[in-house]
Amino acid sequence: MNKLCEILNIKYPIIQGGMAWVATAELAAGVSNAGGLGIIAAGNAPKDIVKKQIIKCRELTDKPFGVNVMLLSPFVDEIIDLVIEEKIEVITTGAGNPAKYMDRLKEVNIKVIPVVPTIALAKRMEKYGADAIIVEGTEAGGHIGELTTMVLTPQVADNVNIPVIAAGGIANGKGLAAALCLGASGVQVGTRFICSDECIVHENYKKFILKSKDRDAIVTGRSTGHPVRTLKNKLAKDILNMEKEGADILEIDKKGVGSLKAAAIDGDLDYGSFMAGQIASYINDIKPCKQIIEDMIKDAKSVISNINIDLEVSHG
């Protein structure tokens, strides 16, 4: 049995990304019901809002699901309290180091899976007691690091003894097969699940992904030290221009305030922040999470079983 599936008690080694304003109870339940691990994104939301999402998710699925804890959130301490109170099976963490919470979480058998962008941080998280590691390459949507998924995944897999989950640029069976060949035990998928029936974001978000081309997922915020990959629109172009002109970091950050909600809830095509990975241009349909996952598994098995490449020169 796949090691990651065994640890998380799921059917398929596919985890849904913890996307703020996107990863709601509906999407998490859809992924979990389809055999993966659905994730509710806590984002910057307070405890009562996240608790309502957990309650709703439990109404929609009896399968395991998790919560993504954004460690820079002003409400992070109360979100940690909440996942312990609600006996959540697993949390993923981003934007920081979960070490200060690890003992409390492990005492109640909550699985902890941090998102890491480097080998050093992956090794540190294993030392602190992480159950698995999400290795996120720069191809991903949202906040990103510098190293690519293909480069980072095998290096982390060779340096830790816990399951590695590859993330960034994965939306189909080929990506899953490649990740497994690189030493990962599973994958985290974000952008592909935005274009699912169960995802309740504004239809403009889904349509924006469907019509995107290969160079439309661009990076802003490099000058602030917080690079973010989003689909190219007026907001993204404005921020890039501000960076070129040497605008103040606070001014640049202020420009993006409220833009995630503007994209996911309001569907503002001009000034919403439509976070999406470089794989967005590969996505061309909207379908149920069950079909997305089953297609990925079927295609990955086909790719792996058909690997028959001759690496030697024949001398007859």
mmCIF file of C-alpha atoms in Angstrom:
data_model
loop_
_atom_site.group_PDB
_atom_site.id
_atom_site.type_symbol
_atom_site.label_atom_id
_atom_site.label_comp_id
_atom_site.label_asym_id
_atom_site.label_seq_id
_atom_site.Cartn_x
_atom_site.Cartn_y
_atom_site.Cartn_z
ATOM 1 C CA MET A 1 0.000 0.000 0.000
ATOM 2 C CA ASN A 2 1.143 3.548 -0.701
ATOM 3 C CA LYS A 3 2.825 4.906 2.453
ATOM 4 C CA LEU A 4 1.048 8.262 2.290
ATOM 5 C CA CYS A 5 -2.359 6.631 1.819
ATOM 6 C CA GLU A 6 -1.680 4.413 4.824
ATOM 7 C CA ILE A 7 -0.722 7.338 7.076
ATOM 8 C CA LEU A 8 -3.716 9.466 6.059
ATOM 9 C CA ASN A 9 -6.244 6.629 5.613
ATOM 10 C CA ILE A 10 -7.130 7.708 2.072
ATOM 11 C CA LYS A 11 -7.610 5.713 -1.125
ATOM 12 C CA TYR A 12 -5.456 7.743 -3.510
ATOM 13 C CA PRO A 13 -2.218 9.697 -2.847
ATOM 14 C CA ILE A 14 -3.719 13.019 -3.899
ATOM 15 C CA ILE A 15 -4.056 15.996 -1.549
ATOM 16 C CA GLN A 16 -6.008 19.128 -2.393
ATOM 17 C CA GLY A 17 -4.165 22.411 -1.990
ATOM 18 C CA GLY A 18 -5.129 24.757 0.851
ATOM 19 C CA MET A 19 -6.153 27.735 -1.287
ATOM 20 C CA ALA A 20 -7.482 30.733 0.650
ATOM 21 C CA TRP A 21 -11.055 31.748 -0.351
ATOM 22 C CA VAL A 22 -11.148 28.677 -2.655
ATOM 23 C CA ALA A 23 -10.643 25.605 -0.449
ATOM 24 C CA THR A 24 -14.056 25.581 1.216
ATOM 25 C CA ALA A 25 -15.982 22.769 2.896
ATOM 26 C CA GLU A 26 -17.685 21.922 -0.403
ATOM 27 C CA LEU A 27 -14.421 21.396 -2.268
ATOM 28 C CA ALA A 28 -12.725 19.588 0.616
ATOM 29 C CA ALA A 29 -15.655 17.173 0.929
ATOM 30 C CA GLY A 30 -15.697 16.620 -2.825
ATOM 31 C CA VAL A 31 -12.025 15.630 -2.876
ATOM 32 C CA SER A 32 -12.304 13.446 0.225
ATOM 33 C CA ASN A 33 -15.406 11.679 -1.106
ATOM 34 C CA ALA A 34 -13.458 10.972 -4.299
ATOM 35 C CA GLY A 35 -10.698 9.192 -2.387
ATOM 36 C CA GLY A 36 -8.175 11.989 -1.904
ATOM 37 C CA LEU A 37 -7.583 14.257 1.076
ATOM 38 C CA GLY A 38 -9.706 17.390 1.000
ATOM 39 C CA ILE A 39 -8.400 20.484 2.749
ATOM 40 C CA ILE A 40 -10.245 23.473 4.229
ATOM 41 C CA ALA A 41 -8.139 26.634 3.990
ATOM 42 C CA ALA A 42 -8.205 28.665 7.206
ATOM 43 C CA GLY A 43 -6.371 31.560 5.535
ATOM 44 C CA ASN A 44 -6.746 34.702 7.631
ATOM 45 C CA ALA A 45 -10.213 33.729 8.867
ATOM 46 C CA PRO A 46 -11.081 33.773 12.599
ATOM 47 C CA LYS A 47 -11.952 30.665 14.586
ATOM 48 C CA ASP A 48 -15.753 30.882 14.283
ATOM 49 C CA ILE A 49 -15.654 31.062 10.482
ATOM 50 C CA VAL A 50 -13.325 28.060 10.163
ATOM 51 C CA LYS A 51 -15.410 26.084 12.660
ATOM 52 C CA LYS A 52 -18.506 26.576 10.491
ATOM 53 C CA GLN A 53 -16.544 25.209 7.528
ATOM 54 C CA ILE A 54 -15.482 22.149 9.527
ATOM 55 C CA ILE A 55 -19.075 21.484 10.611
ATOM 56 C CA LYS A 56 -20.302 21.828 7.033
ATOM 57 C CA CYS A 57 -17.579 19.532 5.703
ATOM 58 C CA ARG A 58 -18.567 16.841 8.195
ATOM 59 C CA GLU A 59 -22.141 17.116 6.955
ATOM 60 C CA LEU A 60 -20.907 16.475 3.406
ATOM 61 C CA THR A 61 -18.415 13.652 3.977
ATOM 62 C CA ASP A 62 -17.554 10.900 6.452
ATOM 63 C CA LYS A 63 -14.053 10.599 4.988
ATOM 64 C CA PRO A 64 -10.865 12.103 6.458
ATOM 65 C CA PHE A 65 -10.174 15.746 5.613
ATOM 66 C CA GLY A 66 -7.749 18.357 6.847
ATOM 67 C CA VAL A 67 -7.289 22.057 7.535
ATOM 68 C CA ASN A 68 -4.580 24.258 6.073
ATOM 69 C CA VAL A 69 -3.191 26.568 8.755
ATOM 70 C CA MET A 70 -1.605 29.783 7.526
ATOM 71 C CA LEU A 71 1.025 30.469 10.168
ATOM 72 C CA LEU A 72 1.159 34.206 9.451
ATOM 73 C CA SER A 73 -2.546 34.584 10.180
ATOM 74 C CA PRO A 74 -3.390 36.900 13.096
ATOM 75 C CA PHE A 75 -5.700 34.112 14.286
ATOM 76 C CA VAL A 76 -3.212 31.233 14.053
ATOM 77 C CA ASP A 77 -3.212 30.425 17.785
ATOM 78 C CA GLU A 78 -6.987 30.089 17.919
ATOM 79 C CA ILE A 79 -7.014 28.020 14.714
ATOM 80 C CA ILE A 80 -4.553 25.598 16.314
ATOM 81 C CA ASP A 81 -6.881 25.451 19.346
ATOM 82 C CA LEU A 82 -9.781 24.755 16.989
ATOM 83 C CA VAL A 83 -8.209 21.849 15.079
ATOM 84 C CA ILE A 84 -7.334 20.252 18.426
ATOM 85 C CA GLU A 85 -10.840 20.796 19.814
ATOM 86 C CA GLU A 86 -12.437 19.433 16.631
ATOM 87 C CA LYS A 87 -10.056 16.450 16.451
ATOM 88 C CA ILE A 88 -9.091 17.187 12.860
ATOM 89 C CA GLU A 89 -7.183 14.245 11.377
ATOM 90 C CA VAL A 90 -4.472 16.221 9.588
ATOM 91 C CA ILE A 91 -3.278 19.759 9.032
ATOM 92 C CA THR A 92 -1.071 21.214 6.371
ATOM 93 C CA THR A 93 0.827 24.387 7.203
ATOM 94 C CA GLY A 94 2.184 27.257 5.142
ATOM 95 C CA ALA A 95 3.965 30.595 5.486
ATOM 96 C CA GLY A 96 6.063 29.704 8.479
ATOM 97 C CA ASN A 97 7.391 27.082 10.881
ATOM 98 C CA PRO A 98 4.864 24.993 12.867
ATOM 99 C CA ALA A 99 7.471 23.774 15.402
ATOM 100 C CA LYS A 100 6.003 25.743 18.350
ATOM 101 C CA TYR A 101 2.674 23.908 17.945
ATOM 102 C CA MET A 102 4.041 20.462 17.164
ATOM 103 C CA ASP A 103 3.970 18.962 20.667
ATOM 104 C CA ARG A 104 0.330 19.934 21.266
ATOM 105 C CA LEU A 105 -0.731 18.587 17.873
ATOM 106 C CA LYS A 106 1.137 15.302 18.253
ATOM 107 C CA GLU A 107 -0.325 14.753 21.734
ATOM 108 C CA VAL A 108 -3.766 14.401 20.137
ATOM 109 C CA ASN A 109 -2.479 12.425 17.123
ATOM 110 C CA ILE A 110 -3.044 15.138 14.537
ATOM 111 C CA LYS A 111 -0.903 14.516 11.472
ATOM 112 C CA VAL A 112 1.198 17.564 10.557
ATOM 113 C CA ILE A 113 2.292 18.141 6.959
ATOM 114 C CA PRO A 114 4.217 21.389 6.375
ATOM 115 C CA VAL A 115 4.695 22.983 2.955
ATOM 116 C CA VAL A 116 8.406 23.590 2.343
ATOM 117 C CA PRO A 117 10.366 25.276 -0.485
ATOM 118 C CA THR A 118 13.870 24.025 0.451
ATOM 119 C CA ILE A 119 15.776 20.895 1.482
ATOM 120 C CA ALA A 120 16.987 22.487 4.707
ATOM 121 C CA LEU A 121 13.475 23.290 5.891
ATOM 122 C CA ALA A 122 12.262 19.807 4.933
ATOM 123 C CA LYS A 123 14.967 18.217 7.103
ATOM 124 C CA ARG A 124 14.133 20.553 9.972
ATOM 125 C CA MET A 125 10.426 19.692 9.765
ATOM 126 C CA GLU A 126 11.215 15.971 9.865
ATOM 127 C CA LYS A 127 13.343 16.565 12.954
ATOM 128 C CA TYR A 128 10.433 18.396 14.625
ATOM 129 C CA GLY A 129 8.113 15.447 13.984
ATOM 130 C CA ALA A 130 6.297 16.182 10.722
ATOM 131 C CA ASP A 131 4.438 13.155 9.355
ATOM 132 C CA ALA A 132 5.065 14.079 5.726
ATOM 133 C CA ILE A 133 6.364 17.015 3.701
ATOM 134 C CA ILE A 134 4.750 18.957 0.856
ATOM 135 C CA VAL A 135 7.487 20.072 -1.519
ATOM 136 C CA GLU A 136 6.153 23.029 -3.479
ATOM 137 C CA GLY A 137 7.926 24.139 -6.638
ATOM 138 C CA THR A 138 7.844 27.588 -8.180
ATOM 139 C CA GLU A 139 5.342 26.400 -10.804
ATOM 140 C CA ALA A 140 2.598 26.537 -8.178
ATOM 141 C CA GLY A 141 -0.063 29.205 -7.849
ATOM 142 C CA GLY A 142 -0.035 31.606 -4.910
ATOM 143 C CA HIS A 143 3.043 32.276 -2.793
ATOM 144 C CA ILE A 144 6.081 30.556 -4.260
ATOM 145 C CA GLY A 145 9.765 29.787 -3.781
ATOM 146 C CA GLU A 146 12.487 29.680 -6.426
ATOM 147 C CA LEU A 147 13.207 25.988 -7.011
ATOM 148 C CA THR A 148 11.179 23.934 -9.477
ATOM 149 C CA THR A 149 9.136 20.887 -8.555
ATOM 150 C CA MET A 150 11.278 18.595 -10.700
ATOM 151 C CA VAL A 151 14.509 19.782 -9.079
ATOM 152 C CA LEU A 152 13.266 20.008 -5.488
ATOM 153 C CA THR A 153 11.224 16.795 -5.200
ATOM 154 C CA PRO A 154 13.987 14.196 -5.714
ATOM 155 C CA GLN A 155 16.465 16.120 -3.567
ATOM 156 C CA VAL A 156 14.066 16.311 -0.636
ATOM 157 C CA ALA A 157 13.035 12.668 -1.131
ATOM 158 C CA ASP A 158 16.704 11.672 -0.880
ATOM 159 C CA ASN A 159 17.196 13.682 2.319
ATOM 160 C CA VAL A 160 14.210 12.731 4.483
ATOM 161 C CA ASN A 161 12.659 9.457 5.609
ATOM 162 C CA ILE A 162 9.042 10.614 5.721
ATOM 163 C CA PRO A 163 6.676 10.707 2.723
ATOM 164 C CA VAL A 164 7.233 13.540 0.265
ATOM 165 C CA ILE A 165 4.266 15.117 -1.509
ATOM 166 C CA ALA A 166 5.124 16.948 -4.727
ATOM 167 C CA ALA A 167 3.260 20.181 -5.508
ATOM 168 C CA GLY A 168 3.404 22.773 -8.258
ATOM 169 C CA GLY A 169 2.551 22.147 -11.906
ATOM 170 C CA ILE A 170 0.616 18.903 -11.340
ATOM 171 C CA ALA A 171 -2.878 18.535 -12.751
ATOM 172 C CA ASN A 172 -3.013 15.197 -14.538
ATOM 173 C CA GLY A 173 -1.842 11.587 -14.540
ATOM 174 C CA LYS A 174 1.436 12.405 -16.259
ATOM 175 C CA GLY A 175 2.286 14.821 -13.468
ATOM 176 C CA LEU A 176 1.385 12.245 -10.824
ATOM 177 C CA ALA A 177 3.485 9.575 -12.539
ATOM 178 C CA ALA A 178 6.426 11.965 -12.861
ATOM 179 C CA ALA A 179 6.218 12.890 -9.168
ATOM 180 C CA LEU A 180 6.223 9.226 -8.148
ATOM 181 C CA CYS A 181 9.213 8.567 -10.411
ATOM 182 C CA LEU A 182 11.028 11.471 -8.722
ATOM 183 C CA GLY A 183 10.614 9.838 -5.329
ATOM 184 C CA ALA A 184 7.387 11.405 -4.074
ATOM 185 C CA SER A 185 4.726 9.328 -2.337
ATOM 186 C CA GLY A 186 1.904 11.525 -3.619
ATOM 187 C CA VAL A 187 0.954 14.925 -4.988
ATOM 188 C CA GLN A 188 -0.809 18.096 -3.925
ATOM 189 C CA VAL A 189 -3.154 19.525 -6.543
ATOM 190 C CA GLY A 190 -4.549 23.044 -6.484
ATOM 191 C CA THR A 191 -5.394 24.726 -9.784
ATOM 192 C CA ARG A 192 -7.006 21.618 -11.302
ATOM 193 C CA PHE A 193 -9.491 21.440 -8.418
ATOM 194 C CA ILE A 194 -10.549 25.062 -8.913
ATOM 195 C CA CYS A 195 -12.074 23.829 -12.168
ATOM 196 C CA SER A 196 -14.226 21.203 -10.459
ATOM 197 C CA ASP A 197 -17.985 21.067 -10.005
ATOM 198 C CA GLU A 198 -17.636 21.163 -6.220
ATOM 199 C CA CYS A 199 -15.502 24.300 -6.116
ATOM 200 C CA ILE A 200 -17.815 27.241 -5.336
ATOM 201 C CA VAL A 201 -15.617 30.119 -6.512
ATOM 202 C CA HIS A 202 -17.068 32.649 -8.940
ATOM 203 C CA GLU A 203 -17.491 31.224 -12.450
ATOM 204 C CA ASN A 204 -15.186 33.957 -13.772
ATOM 205 C CA TYR A 205 -12.316 32.335 -11.872
ATOM 206 C CA LYS A 206 -12.896 29.003 -13.574
ATOM 207 C CA LYS A 207 -13.345 30.596 -17.000
ATOM 208 C CA PHE A 208 -10.165 32.626 -16.544
ATOM 209 C CA ILE A 209 -8.208 29.398 -15.985
ATOM 210 C CA LEU A 210 -9.874 27.640 -18.911
ATOM 211 C CA LYS A 211 -8.915 30.384 -21.368
ATOM 212 C CA SER A 212 -5.395 30.948 -20.000
ATOM 213 C CA LYS A 213 -2.323 30.358 -22.156
ATOM 214 C CA ASP A 214 1.055 28.935 -21.191
ATOM 215 C CA ARG A 215 2.624 32.279 -20.201
ATOM 216 C CA ASP A 216 -0.374 33.793 -18.429
ATOM 217 C CA ALA A 217 0.507 32.614 -14.903
ATOM 218 C CA ILE A 218 2.989 35.341 -13.952
ATOM 219 C CA VAL A 219 4.840 36.318 -10.774
ATOM 220 C CA THR A 220 4.431 39.617 -8.937
ATOM 221 C CA GLY A 221 5.907 40.769 -5.655
ATOM 222 C CA ARG A 222 9.487 39.632 -6.152
ATOM 223 C CA SER A 223 10.729 43.057 -5.040
ATOM 224 C CA THR A 224 8.834 42.761 -1.745
ATOM 225 C CA GLY A 225 10.273 39.362 -0.919
ATOM 226 C CA HIS A 226 6.833 37.745 -1.185
ATOM 227 C CA PRO A 227 6.488 36.529 -4.790
ATOM 228 C CA VAL A 228 3.023 35.384 -5.841
ATOM 229 C CA ARG A 229 1.941 33.573 -9.015
ATOM 230 C CA THR A 230 -1.362 34.767 -10.458
ATOM 231 C CA LEU A 231 -3.064 34.967 -13.821
ATOM 232 C CA LYS A 232 -2.171 38.084 -15.767
ATOM 233 C CA ASN A 233 -4.739 40.920 -15.538
ATOM 234 C CA LYS A 234 -4.830 44.664 -14.812
ATOM 235 C CA LEU A 235 -4.000 44.195 -11.139
ATOM 236 C CA ALA A 236 -0.961 42.030 -11.880
ATOM 237 C CA LYS A 237 0.277 44.441 -14.548
ATOM 238 C CA ASP A 238 -0.195 47.414 -12.205
ATOM 239 C CA ILE A 239 1.849 45.709 -9.496
ATOM 240 C CA LEU A 240 4.618 44.819 -11.945
ATOM 241 C CA ASN A 241 4.758 48.423 -13.115
ATOM 242 C CA MET A 242 4.922 49.631 -9.507
ATOM 243 C CA GLU A 243 7.837 47.279 -8.889
ATOM 244 C CA LYS A 244 9.684 48.498 -11.992
ATOM 245 C CA GLU A 245 9.226 52.074 -10.842
ATOM 246 C CA GLY A 246 10.611 51.245 -7.402
ATOM 247 C CA ALA A 247 7.436 51.784 -5.444
ATOM 248 C CA ASP A 248 7.500 51.379 -1.673
ATOM 249 C CA ILE A 249 6.896 47.820 -0.409
ATOM 250 C CA LEU A 250 3.967 48.908 1.748
ATOM 251 C CA GLU A 251 2.396 50.639 -1.236
ATOM 252 C CA ILE A 252 2.729 47.487 -3.329
ATOM 253 C CA ASP A 253 1.287 45.299 -0.569
ATOM 254 C CA LYS A 254 -1.614 47.719 -0.109
ATOM 255 C CA LYS A 255 -2.473 47.360 -3.800
ATOM 256 C CA GLY A 256 -3.287 43.696 -3.280
ATOM 257 C CA VAL A 257 -5.435 44.048 -0.161
ATOM 258 C CA GLY A 258 -8.796 42.348 -0.693
ATOM 259 C CA SER A 259 -7.847 41.047 -4.129
ATOM 260 C CA LEU A 260 -8.230 37.349 -3.259
ATOM 261 C CA LYS A 261 -11.840 37.855 -2.224
ATOM 262 C CA ALA A 262 -12.361 40.045 -5.297
ATOM 263 C CA ALA A 263 -11.311 37.097 -7.470
ATOM 264 C CA ALA A 264 -12.899 34.128 -5.706
ATOM 265 C CA ILE A 265 -16.155 35.704 -4.510
ATOM 266 C CA ASP A 266 -16.759 38.719 -6.745
ATOM 267 C CA GLY A 267 -15.151 37.424 -9.951
ATOM 268 C CA ASP A 268 -13.485 40.790 -10.628
ATOM 269 C CA LEU A 269 -11.492 39.988 -13.765
ATOM 270 C CA ASP A 270 -9.560 43.256 -13.655
ATOM 271 C CA TYR A 271 -8.595 43.671 -10.012
ATOM 272 C CA GLY A 272 -8.989 40.245 -8.472
ATOM 273 C CA SER A 273 -5.925 38.145 -7.627
ATOM 274 C CA PHE A 274 -6.533 34.930 -9.564
ATOM 275 C CA MET A 275 -3.908 32.675 -8.038
ATOM 276 C CA ALA A 276 -3.149 29.768 -10.364
ATOM 277 C CA GLY A 277 -0.180 27.624 -11.282
ATOM 278 C CA GLN A 278 1.674 27.378 -14.569
ATOM 279 C CA ILE A 279 -0.336 24.239 -15.347
ATOM 280 C CA ALA A 280 -3.470 26.396 -15.739
ATOM 281 C CA SER A 281 -3.174 26.468 -19.525
ATOM 282 C CA TYR A 282 -3.373 22.659 -19.586
ATOM 283 C CA ILE A 283 -6.822 22.650 -17.956
ATOM 284 C CA ASN A 284 -9.671 22.788 -20.454
ATOM 285 C CA ASP A 285 -12.775 21.509 -18.671
ATOM 286 C CA ILE A 286 -14.788 21.544 -15.472
ATOM 287 C CA LYS A 287 -15.752 18.196 -14.012
ATOM 288 C CA PRO A 288 -16.469 16.460 -10.681
ATOM 289 C CA CYS A 289 -13.616 15.848 -8.250
ATOM 290 C CA LYS A 290 -14.286 12.115 -8.546
ATOM 291 C CA GLN A 291 -13.636 12.189 -12.272
ATOM 292 C CA ILE A 292 -10.571 14.415 -11.889
ATOM 293 C CA ILE A 293 -8.988 12.025 -9.401
ATOM 294 C CA GLU A 294 -9.979 8.807 -11.165
ATOM 295 C CA ASP A 295 -8.682 10.153 -14.488
ATOM 296 C CA MET A 296 -5.380 11.094 -12.829
ATOM 297 C CA ILE A 297 -4.974 7.640 -11.308
ATOM 298 C CA LYS A 298 -5.927 5.847 -14.528
ATOM 299 C CA ASP A 299 -3.592 7.949 -16.657
ATOM 300 C CA ALA A 300 -0.729 7.669 -14.169
ATOM 301 C CA LYS A 301 -1.018 3.886 -14.130
ATOM 302 C CA SER A 302 -1.036 3.863 -17.930
ATOM 303 C CA VAL A 303 2.050 6.069 -18.145
ATOM 304 C CA ILE A 304 3.980 4.006 -15.596
ATOM 305 C CA SER A 305 3.032 0.663 -17.152
ATOM 306 C CA ASN A 306 4.025 1.894 -20.611
ATOM 307 C CA ILE A 307 7.479 3.141 -19.621
ATOM 308 C CA ASN A 308 9.689 1.174 -21.949
ATOM 309 C CA ILE A 309 12.551 3.414 -22.963
ATOM 310 C CA ASP A 310 15.736 1.899 -24.281
ATOM 311 C CA LEU A 311 18.629 3.770 -22.683
ATOM 312 C CA GLU A 312 21.371 1.705 -24.282
ATOM 313 C CA VAL A 313 22.791 1.793 -27.790
ATOM 314 C CA SER A 314 22.095 -1.379 -29.664
ATOM 315 C CA HIS A 315 25.186 -2.888 -31.293
ATOM 316 C CA GLY A 316 23.325 -5.612 -33.073
#
